PDB file of N, CA, C and O in Angstrom:
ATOM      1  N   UNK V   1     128.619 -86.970 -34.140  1.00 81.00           N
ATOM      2  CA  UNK V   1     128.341 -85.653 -34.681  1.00 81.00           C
ATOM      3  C   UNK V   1     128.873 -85.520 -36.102  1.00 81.00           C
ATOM      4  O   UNK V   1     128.379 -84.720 -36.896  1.00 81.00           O
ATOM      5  N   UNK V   2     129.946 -86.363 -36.421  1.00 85.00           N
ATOM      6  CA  UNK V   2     130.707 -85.834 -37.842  1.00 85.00           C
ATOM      7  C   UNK V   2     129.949 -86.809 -38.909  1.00 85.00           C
ATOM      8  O   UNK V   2     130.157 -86.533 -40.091  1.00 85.00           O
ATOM      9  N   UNK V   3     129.013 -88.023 -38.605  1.00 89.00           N
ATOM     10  CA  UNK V   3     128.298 -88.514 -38.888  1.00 89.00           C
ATOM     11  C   UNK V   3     127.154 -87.644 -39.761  1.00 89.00           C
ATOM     12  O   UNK V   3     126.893 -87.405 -40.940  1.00 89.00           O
ATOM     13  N   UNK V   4     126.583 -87.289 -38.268  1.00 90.00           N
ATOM     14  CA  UNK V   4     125.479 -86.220 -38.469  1.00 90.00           C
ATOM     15  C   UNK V   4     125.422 -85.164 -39.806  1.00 90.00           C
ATOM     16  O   UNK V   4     124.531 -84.677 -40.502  1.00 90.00           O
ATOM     17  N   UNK V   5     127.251 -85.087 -39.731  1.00 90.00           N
ATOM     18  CA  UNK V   5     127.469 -83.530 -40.842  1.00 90.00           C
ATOM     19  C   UNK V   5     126.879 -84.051 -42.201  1.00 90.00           C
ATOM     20  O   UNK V   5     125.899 -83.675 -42.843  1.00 90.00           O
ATOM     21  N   UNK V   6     127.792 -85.032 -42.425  1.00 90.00           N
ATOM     22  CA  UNK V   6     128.131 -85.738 -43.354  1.00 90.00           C
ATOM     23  C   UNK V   6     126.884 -86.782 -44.463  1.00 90.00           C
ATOM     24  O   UNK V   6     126.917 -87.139 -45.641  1.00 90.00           O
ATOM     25  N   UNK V   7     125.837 -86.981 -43.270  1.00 92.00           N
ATOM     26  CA  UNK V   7     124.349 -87.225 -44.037  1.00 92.00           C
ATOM     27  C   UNK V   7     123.843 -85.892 -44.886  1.00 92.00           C
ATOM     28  O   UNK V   7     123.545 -85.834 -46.079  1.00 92.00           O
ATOM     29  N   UNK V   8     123.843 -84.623 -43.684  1.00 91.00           N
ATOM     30  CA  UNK V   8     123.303 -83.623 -43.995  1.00 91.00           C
ATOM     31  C   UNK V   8     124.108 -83.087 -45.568  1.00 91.00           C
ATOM     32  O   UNK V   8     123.417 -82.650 -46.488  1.00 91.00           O
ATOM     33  N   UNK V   9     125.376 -83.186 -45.661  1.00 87.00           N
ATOM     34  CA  UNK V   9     126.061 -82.453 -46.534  1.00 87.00           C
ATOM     35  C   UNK V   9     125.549 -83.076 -47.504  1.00 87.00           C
ATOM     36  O   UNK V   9     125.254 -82.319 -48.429  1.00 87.00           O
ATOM     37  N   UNK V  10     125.218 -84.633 -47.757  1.00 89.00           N
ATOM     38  CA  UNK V  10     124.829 -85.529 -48.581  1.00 89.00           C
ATOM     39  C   UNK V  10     123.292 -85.376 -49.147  1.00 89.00           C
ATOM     40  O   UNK V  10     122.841 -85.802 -50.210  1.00 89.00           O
ATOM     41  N   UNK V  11     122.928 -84.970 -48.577  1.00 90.00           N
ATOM     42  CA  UNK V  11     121.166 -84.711 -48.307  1.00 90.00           C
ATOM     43  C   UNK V  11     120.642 -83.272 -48.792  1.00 90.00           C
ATOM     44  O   UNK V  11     119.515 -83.148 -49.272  1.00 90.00           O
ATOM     45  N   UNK V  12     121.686 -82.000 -48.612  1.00 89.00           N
ATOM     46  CA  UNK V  12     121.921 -81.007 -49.354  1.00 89.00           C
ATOM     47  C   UNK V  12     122.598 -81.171 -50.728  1.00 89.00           C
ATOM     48  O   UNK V  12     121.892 -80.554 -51.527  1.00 89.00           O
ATOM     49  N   UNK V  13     123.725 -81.765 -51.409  1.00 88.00           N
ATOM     50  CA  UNK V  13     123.761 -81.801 -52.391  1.00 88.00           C
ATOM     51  C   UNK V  13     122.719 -82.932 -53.485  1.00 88.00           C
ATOM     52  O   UNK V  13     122.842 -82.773 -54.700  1.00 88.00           O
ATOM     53  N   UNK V  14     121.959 -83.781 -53.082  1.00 92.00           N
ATOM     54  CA  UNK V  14     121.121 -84.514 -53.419  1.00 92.00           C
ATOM     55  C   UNK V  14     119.934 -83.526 -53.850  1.00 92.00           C
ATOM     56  O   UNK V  14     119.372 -83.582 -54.944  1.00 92.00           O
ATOM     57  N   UNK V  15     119.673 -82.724 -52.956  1.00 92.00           N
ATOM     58  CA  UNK V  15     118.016 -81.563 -53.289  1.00 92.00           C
ATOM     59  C   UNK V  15     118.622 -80.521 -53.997  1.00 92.00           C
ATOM     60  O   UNK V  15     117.933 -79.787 -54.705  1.00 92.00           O
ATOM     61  N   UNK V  16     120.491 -80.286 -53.830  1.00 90.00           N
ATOM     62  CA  UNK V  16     120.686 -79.202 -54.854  1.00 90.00           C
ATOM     63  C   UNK V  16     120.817 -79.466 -55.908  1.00 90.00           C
ATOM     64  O   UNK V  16     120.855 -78.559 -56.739  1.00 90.00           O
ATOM     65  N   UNK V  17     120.973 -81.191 -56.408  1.00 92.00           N
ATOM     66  CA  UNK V  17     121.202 -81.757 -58.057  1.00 92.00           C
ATOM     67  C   UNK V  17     119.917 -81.202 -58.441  1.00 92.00           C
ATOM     68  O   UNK V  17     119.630 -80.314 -59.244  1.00 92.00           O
ATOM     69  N   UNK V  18     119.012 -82.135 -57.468  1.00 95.00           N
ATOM     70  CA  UNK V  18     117.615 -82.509 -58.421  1.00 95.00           C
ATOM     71  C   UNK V  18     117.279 -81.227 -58.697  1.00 95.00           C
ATOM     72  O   UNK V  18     117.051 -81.156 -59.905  1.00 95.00           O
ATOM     73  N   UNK V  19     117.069 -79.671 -57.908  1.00 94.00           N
ATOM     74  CA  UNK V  19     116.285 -78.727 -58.034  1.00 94.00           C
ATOM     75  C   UNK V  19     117.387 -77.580 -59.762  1.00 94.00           C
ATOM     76  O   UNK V  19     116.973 -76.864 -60.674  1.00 94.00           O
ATOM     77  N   UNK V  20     118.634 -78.001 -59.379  1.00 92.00           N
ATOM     78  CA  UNK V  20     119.144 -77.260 -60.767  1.00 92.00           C
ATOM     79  C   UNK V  20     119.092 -78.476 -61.747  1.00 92.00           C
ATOM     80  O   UNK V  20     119.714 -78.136 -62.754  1.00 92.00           O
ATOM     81  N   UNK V  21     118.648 -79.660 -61.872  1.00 95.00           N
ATOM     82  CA  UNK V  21     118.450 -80.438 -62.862  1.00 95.00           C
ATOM     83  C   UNK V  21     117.314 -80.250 -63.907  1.00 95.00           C
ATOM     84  O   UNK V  21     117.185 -80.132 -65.126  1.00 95.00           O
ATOM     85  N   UNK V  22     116.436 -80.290 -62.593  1.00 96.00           N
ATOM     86  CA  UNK V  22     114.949 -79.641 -63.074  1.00 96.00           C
ATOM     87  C   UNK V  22     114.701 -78.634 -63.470  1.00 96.00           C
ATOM     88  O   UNK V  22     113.857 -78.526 -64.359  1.00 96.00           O
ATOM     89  N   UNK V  23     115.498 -77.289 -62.831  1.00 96.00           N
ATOM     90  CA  UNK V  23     114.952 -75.975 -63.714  1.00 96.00           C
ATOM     91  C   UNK V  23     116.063 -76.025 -64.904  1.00 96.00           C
ATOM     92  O   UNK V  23     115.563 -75.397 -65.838  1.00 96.00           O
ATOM     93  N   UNK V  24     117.089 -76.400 -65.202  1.00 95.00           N
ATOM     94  CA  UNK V  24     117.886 -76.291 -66.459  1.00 95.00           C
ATOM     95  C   UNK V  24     116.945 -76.956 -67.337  1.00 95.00           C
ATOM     96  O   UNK V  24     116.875 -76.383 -68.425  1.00 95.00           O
ATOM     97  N   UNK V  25     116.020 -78.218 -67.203  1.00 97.00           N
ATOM     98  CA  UNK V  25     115.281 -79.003 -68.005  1.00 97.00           C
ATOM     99  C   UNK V  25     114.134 -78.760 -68.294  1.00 97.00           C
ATOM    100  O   UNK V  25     113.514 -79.173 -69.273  1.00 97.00           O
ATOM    101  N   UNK V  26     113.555 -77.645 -66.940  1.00 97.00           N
ATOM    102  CA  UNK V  26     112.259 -77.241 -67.578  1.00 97.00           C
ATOM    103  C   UNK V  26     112.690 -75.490 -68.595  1.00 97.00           C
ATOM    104  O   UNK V  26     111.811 -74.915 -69.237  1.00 97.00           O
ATOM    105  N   UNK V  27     113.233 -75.291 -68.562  1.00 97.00           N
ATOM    106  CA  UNK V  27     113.968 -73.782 -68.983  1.00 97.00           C
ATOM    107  C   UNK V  27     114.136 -74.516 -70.516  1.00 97.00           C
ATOM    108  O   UNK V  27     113.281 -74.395 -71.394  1.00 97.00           O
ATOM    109  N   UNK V  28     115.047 -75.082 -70.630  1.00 97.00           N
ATOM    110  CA  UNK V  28     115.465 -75.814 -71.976  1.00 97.00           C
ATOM    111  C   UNK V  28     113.913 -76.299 -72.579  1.00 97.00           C
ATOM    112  O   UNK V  28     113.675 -75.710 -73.634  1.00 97.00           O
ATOM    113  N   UNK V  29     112.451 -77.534 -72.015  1.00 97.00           N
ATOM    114  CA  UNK V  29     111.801 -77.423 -72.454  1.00 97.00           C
ATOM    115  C   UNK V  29     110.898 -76.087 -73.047  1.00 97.00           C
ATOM    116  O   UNK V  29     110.479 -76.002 -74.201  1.00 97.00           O
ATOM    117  N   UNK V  30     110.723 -75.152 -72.056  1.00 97.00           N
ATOM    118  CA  UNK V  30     109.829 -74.591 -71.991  1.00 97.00           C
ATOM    119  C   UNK V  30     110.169 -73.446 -73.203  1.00 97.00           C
ATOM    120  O   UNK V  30     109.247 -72.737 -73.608  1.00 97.00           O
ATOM    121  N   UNK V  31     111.695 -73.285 -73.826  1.00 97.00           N
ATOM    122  CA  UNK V  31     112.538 -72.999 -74.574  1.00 97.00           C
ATOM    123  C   UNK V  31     112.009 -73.029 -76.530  1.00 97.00           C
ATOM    124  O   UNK V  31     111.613 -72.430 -77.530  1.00 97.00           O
ATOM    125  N   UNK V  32     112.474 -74.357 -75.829  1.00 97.00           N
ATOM    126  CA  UNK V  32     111.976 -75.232 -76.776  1.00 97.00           C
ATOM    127  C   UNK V  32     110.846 -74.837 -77.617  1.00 97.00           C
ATOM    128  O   UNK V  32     110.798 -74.281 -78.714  1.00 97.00           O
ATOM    129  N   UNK V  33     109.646 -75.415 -76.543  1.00 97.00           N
ATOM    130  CA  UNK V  33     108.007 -75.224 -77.000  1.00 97.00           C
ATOM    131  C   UNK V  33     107.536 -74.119 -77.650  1.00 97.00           C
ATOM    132  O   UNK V  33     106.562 -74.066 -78.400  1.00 97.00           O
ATOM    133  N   UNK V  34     108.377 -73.115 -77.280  1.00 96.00           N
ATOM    134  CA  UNK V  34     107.730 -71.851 -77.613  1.00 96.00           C
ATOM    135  C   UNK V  34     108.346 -71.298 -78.803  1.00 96.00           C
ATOM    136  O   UNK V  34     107.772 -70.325 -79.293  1.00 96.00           O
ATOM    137  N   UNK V  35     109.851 -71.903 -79.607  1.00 96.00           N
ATOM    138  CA  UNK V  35     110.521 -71.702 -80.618  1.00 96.00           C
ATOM    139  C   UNK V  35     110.274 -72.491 -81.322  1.00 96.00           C
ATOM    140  O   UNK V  35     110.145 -72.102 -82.482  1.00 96.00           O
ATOM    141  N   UNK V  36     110.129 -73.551 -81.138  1.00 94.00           N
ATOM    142  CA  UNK V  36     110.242 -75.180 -82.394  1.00 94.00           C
ATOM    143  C   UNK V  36     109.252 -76.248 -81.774  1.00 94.00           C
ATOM    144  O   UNK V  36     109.608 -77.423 -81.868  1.00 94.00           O
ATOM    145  N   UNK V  37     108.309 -76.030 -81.285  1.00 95.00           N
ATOM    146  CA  UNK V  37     107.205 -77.017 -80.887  1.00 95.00           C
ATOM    147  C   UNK V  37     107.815 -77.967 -80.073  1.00 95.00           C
ATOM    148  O   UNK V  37     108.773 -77.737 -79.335  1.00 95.00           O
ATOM    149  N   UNK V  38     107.054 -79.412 -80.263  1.00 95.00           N
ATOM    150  CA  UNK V  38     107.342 -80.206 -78.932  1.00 95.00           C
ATOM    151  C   UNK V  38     108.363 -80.778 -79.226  1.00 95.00           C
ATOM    152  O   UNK V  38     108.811 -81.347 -78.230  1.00 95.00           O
ATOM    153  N   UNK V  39     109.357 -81.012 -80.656  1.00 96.00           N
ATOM    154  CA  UNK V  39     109.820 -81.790 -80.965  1.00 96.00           C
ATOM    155  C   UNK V  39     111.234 -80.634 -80.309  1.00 96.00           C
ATOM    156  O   UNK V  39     112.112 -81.152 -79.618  1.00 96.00           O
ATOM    157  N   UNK V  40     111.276 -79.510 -80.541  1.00 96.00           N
ATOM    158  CA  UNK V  40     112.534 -78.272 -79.674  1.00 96.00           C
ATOM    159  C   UNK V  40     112.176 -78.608 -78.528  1.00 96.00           C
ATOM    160  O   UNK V  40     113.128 -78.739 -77.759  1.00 96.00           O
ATOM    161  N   UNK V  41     110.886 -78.859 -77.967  1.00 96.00           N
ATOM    162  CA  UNK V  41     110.808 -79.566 -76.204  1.00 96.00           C
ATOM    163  C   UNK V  41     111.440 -80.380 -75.824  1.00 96.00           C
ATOM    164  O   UNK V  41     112.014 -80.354 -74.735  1.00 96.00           O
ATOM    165  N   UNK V  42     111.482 -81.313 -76.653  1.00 97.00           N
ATOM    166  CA  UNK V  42     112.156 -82.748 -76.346  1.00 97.00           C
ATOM    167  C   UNK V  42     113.133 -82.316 -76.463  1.00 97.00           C
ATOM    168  O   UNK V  42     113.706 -82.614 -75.415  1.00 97.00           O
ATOM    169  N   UNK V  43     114.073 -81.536 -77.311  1.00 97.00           N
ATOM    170  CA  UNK V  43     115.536 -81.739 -78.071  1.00 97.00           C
ATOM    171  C   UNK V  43     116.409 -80.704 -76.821  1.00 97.00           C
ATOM    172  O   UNK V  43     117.159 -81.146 -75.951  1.00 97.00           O
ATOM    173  N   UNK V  44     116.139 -79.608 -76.991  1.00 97.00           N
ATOM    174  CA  UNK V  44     116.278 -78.823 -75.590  1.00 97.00           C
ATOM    175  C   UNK V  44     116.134 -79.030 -74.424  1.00 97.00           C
ATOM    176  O   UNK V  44     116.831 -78.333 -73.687  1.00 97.00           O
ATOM    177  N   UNK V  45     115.170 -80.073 -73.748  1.00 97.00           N
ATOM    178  CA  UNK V  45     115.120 -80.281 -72.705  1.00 97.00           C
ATOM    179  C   UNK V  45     115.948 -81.290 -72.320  1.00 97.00           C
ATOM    180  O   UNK V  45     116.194 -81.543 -71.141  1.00 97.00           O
ATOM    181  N   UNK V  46     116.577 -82.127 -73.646  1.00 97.00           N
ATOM    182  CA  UNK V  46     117.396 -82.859 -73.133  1.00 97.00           C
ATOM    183  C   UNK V  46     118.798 -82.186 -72.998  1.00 97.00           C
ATOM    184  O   UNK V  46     119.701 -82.730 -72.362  1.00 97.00           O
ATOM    185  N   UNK V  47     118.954 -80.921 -73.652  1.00 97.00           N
ATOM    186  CA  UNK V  47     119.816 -80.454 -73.609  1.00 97.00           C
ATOM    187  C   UNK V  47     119.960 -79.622 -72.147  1.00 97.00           C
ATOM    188  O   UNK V  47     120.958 -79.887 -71.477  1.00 97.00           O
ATOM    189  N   UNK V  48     119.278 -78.912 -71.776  1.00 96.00           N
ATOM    190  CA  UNK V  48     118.544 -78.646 -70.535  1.00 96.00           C
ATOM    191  C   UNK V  48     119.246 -79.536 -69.474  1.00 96.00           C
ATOM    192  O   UNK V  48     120.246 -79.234 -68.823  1.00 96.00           O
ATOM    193  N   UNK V  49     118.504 -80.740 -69.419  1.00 97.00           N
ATOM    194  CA  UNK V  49     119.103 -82.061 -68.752  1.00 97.00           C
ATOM    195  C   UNK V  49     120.332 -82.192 -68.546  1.00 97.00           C
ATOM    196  O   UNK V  49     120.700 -82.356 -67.382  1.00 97.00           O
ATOM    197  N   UNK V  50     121.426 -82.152 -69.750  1.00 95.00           N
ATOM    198  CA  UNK V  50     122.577 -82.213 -69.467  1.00 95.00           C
ATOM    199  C   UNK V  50     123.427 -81.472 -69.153  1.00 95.00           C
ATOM    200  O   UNK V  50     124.471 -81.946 -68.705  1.00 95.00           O
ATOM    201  N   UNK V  51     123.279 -80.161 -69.272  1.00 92.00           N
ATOM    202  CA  UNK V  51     123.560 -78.807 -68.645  1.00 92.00           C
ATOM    203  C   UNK V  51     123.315 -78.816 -67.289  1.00 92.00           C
ATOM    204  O   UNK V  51     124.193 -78.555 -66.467  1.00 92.00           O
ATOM    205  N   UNK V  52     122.266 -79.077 -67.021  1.00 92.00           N
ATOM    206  CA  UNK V  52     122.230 -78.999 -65.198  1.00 92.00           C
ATOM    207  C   UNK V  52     122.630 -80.227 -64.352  1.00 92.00           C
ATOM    208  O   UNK V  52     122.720 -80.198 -63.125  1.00 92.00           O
ATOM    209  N   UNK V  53     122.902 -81.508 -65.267  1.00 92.00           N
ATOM    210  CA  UNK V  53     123.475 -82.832 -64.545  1.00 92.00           C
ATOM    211  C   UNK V  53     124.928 -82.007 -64.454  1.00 92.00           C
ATOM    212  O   UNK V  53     125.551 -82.260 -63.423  1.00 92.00           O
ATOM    213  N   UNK V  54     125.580 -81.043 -65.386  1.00 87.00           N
ATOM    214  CA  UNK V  54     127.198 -80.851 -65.319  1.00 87.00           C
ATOM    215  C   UNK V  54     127.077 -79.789 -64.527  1.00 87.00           C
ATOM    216  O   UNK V  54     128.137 -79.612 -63.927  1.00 87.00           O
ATOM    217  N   UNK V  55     126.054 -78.794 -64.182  1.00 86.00           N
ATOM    218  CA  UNK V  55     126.326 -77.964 -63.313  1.00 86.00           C
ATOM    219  C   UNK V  55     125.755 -78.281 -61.418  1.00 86.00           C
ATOM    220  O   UNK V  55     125.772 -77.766 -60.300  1.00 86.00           O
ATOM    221  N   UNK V  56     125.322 -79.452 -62.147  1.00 87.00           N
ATOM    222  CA  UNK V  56     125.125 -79.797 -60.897  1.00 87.00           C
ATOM    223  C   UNK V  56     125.925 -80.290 -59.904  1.00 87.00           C
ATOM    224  O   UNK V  56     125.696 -80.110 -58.708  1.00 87.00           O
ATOM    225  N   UNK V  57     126.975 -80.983 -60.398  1.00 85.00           N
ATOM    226  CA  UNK V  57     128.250 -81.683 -59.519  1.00 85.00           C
ATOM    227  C   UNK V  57     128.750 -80.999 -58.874  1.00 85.00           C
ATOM    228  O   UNK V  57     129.415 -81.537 -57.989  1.00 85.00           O
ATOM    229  N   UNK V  58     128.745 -79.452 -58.909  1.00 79.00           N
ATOM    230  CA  UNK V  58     129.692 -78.463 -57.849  1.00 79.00           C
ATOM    231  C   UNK V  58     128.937 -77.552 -58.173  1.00 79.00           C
ATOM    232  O   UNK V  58     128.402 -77.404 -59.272  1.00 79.00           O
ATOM    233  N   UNK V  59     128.777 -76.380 -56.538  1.00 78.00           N
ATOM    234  CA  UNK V  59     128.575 -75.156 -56.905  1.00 78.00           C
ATOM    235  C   UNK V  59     129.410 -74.294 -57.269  1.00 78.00           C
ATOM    236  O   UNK V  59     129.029 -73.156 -57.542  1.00 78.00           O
ATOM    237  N   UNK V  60     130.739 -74.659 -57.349  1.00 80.00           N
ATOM    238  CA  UNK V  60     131.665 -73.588 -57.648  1.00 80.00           C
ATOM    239  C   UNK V  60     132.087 -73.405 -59.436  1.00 80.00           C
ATOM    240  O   UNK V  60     132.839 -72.609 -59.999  1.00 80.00           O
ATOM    241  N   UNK V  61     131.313 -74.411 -59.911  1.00 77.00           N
ATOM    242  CA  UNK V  61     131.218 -74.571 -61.811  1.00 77.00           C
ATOM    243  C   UNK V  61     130.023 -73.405 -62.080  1.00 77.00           C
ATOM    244  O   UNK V  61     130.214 -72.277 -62.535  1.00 77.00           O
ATOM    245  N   UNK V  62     128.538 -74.094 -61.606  1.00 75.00           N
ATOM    246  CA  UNK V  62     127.611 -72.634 -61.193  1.00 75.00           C
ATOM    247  C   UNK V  62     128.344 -71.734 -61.600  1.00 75.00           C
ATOM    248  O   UNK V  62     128.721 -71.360 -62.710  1.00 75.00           O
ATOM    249  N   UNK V  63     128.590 -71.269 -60.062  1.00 77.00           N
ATOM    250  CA  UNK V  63     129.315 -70.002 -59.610  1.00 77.00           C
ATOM    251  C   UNK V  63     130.186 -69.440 -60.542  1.00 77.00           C
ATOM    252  O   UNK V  63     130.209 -68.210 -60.493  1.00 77.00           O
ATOM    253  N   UNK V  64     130.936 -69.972 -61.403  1.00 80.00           N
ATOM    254  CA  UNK V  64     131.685 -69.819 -62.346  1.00 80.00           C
ATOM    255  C   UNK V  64     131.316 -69.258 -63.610  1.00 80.00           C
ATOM    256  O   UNK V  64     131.769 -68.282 -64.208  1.00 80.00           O
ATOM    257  N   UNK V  65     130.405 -70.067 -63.902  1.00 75.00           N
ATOM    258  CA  UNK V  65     129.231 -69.919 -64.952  1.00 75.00           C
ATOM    259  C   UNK V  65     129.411 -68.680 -64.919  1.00 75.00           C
ATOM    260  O   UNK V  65     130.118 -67.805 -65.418  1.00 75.00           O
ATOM    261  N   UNK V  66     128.241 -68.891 -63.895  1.00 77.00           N
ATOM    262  CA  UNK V  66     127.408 -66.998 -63.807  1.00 77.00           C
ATOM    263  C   UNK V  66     128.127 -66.180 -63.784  1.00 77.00           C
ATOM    264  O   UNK V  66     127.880 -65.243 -64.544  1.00 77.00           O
ATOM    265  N   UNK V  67     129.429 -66.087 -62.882  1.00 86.00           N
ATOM    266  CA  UNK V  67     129.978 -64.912 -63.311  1.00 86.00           C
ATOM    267  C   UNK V  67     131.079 -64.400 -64.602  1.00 86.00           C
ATOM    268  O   UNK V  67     131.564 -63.278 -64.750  1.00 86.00           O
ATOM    269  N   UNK V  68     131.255 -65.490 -65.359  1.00 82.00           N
ATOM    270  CA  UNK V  68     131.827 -65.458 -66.786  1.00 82.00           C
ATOM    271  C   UNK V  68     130.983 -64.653 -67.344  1.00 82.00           C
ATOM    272  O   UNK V  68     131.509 -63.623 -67.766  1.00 82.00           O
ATOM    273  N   UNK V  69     129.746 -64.753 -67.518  1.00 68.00           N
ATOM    274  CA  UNK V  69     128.426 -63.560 -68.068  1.00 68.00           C
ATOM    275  C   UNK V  69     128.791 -62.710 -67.748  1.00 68.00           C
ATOM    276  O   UNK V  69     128.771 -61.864 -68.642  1.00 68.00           O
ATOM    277  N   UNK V  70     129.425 -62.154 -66.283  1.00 59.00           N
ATOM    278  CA  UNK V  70     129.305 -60.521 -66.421  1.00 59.00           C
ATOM    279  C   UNK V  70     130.253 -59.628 -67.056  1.00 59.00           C
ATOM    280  O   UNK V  70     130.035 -58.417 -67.087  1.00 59.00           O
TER     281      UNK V  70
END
């Protein structure tokens, strides 16, 4: 059973990298495109990219994030 947890916990933070990787990277492109053409696409989205690879390692950095804004 502790097996069991322990894929799952693995298997949840794996779909929670990729899905805040991707919207920090499409946010940063889509950013981009619409201020400085494709070349702010590229430059932002990589920035994008690396913003959500660092918020991706924990939800409690997230969590942190967001509520420093309020």
């Amino acid at each position: 059973m502790l097996k069991v947890l322990k894929v799952l916990k693995v298997a949840v933070h794996i779909v929670w990298a990729i899905a805040v990787i991707s919207f920090a990277t499409l946010v940063g492109a889509s950013y981009g495109w619409a201020h400085h053409g494709w070349i702010g696409a590229v430059a932002l989205g990589t920035v994008g990219f690396c913003a959500g690879a660092l918020l991706a390692t924990d939800l409690s950095v997230l969590l942190e994030f967001l509520c420093a804004g309020l």
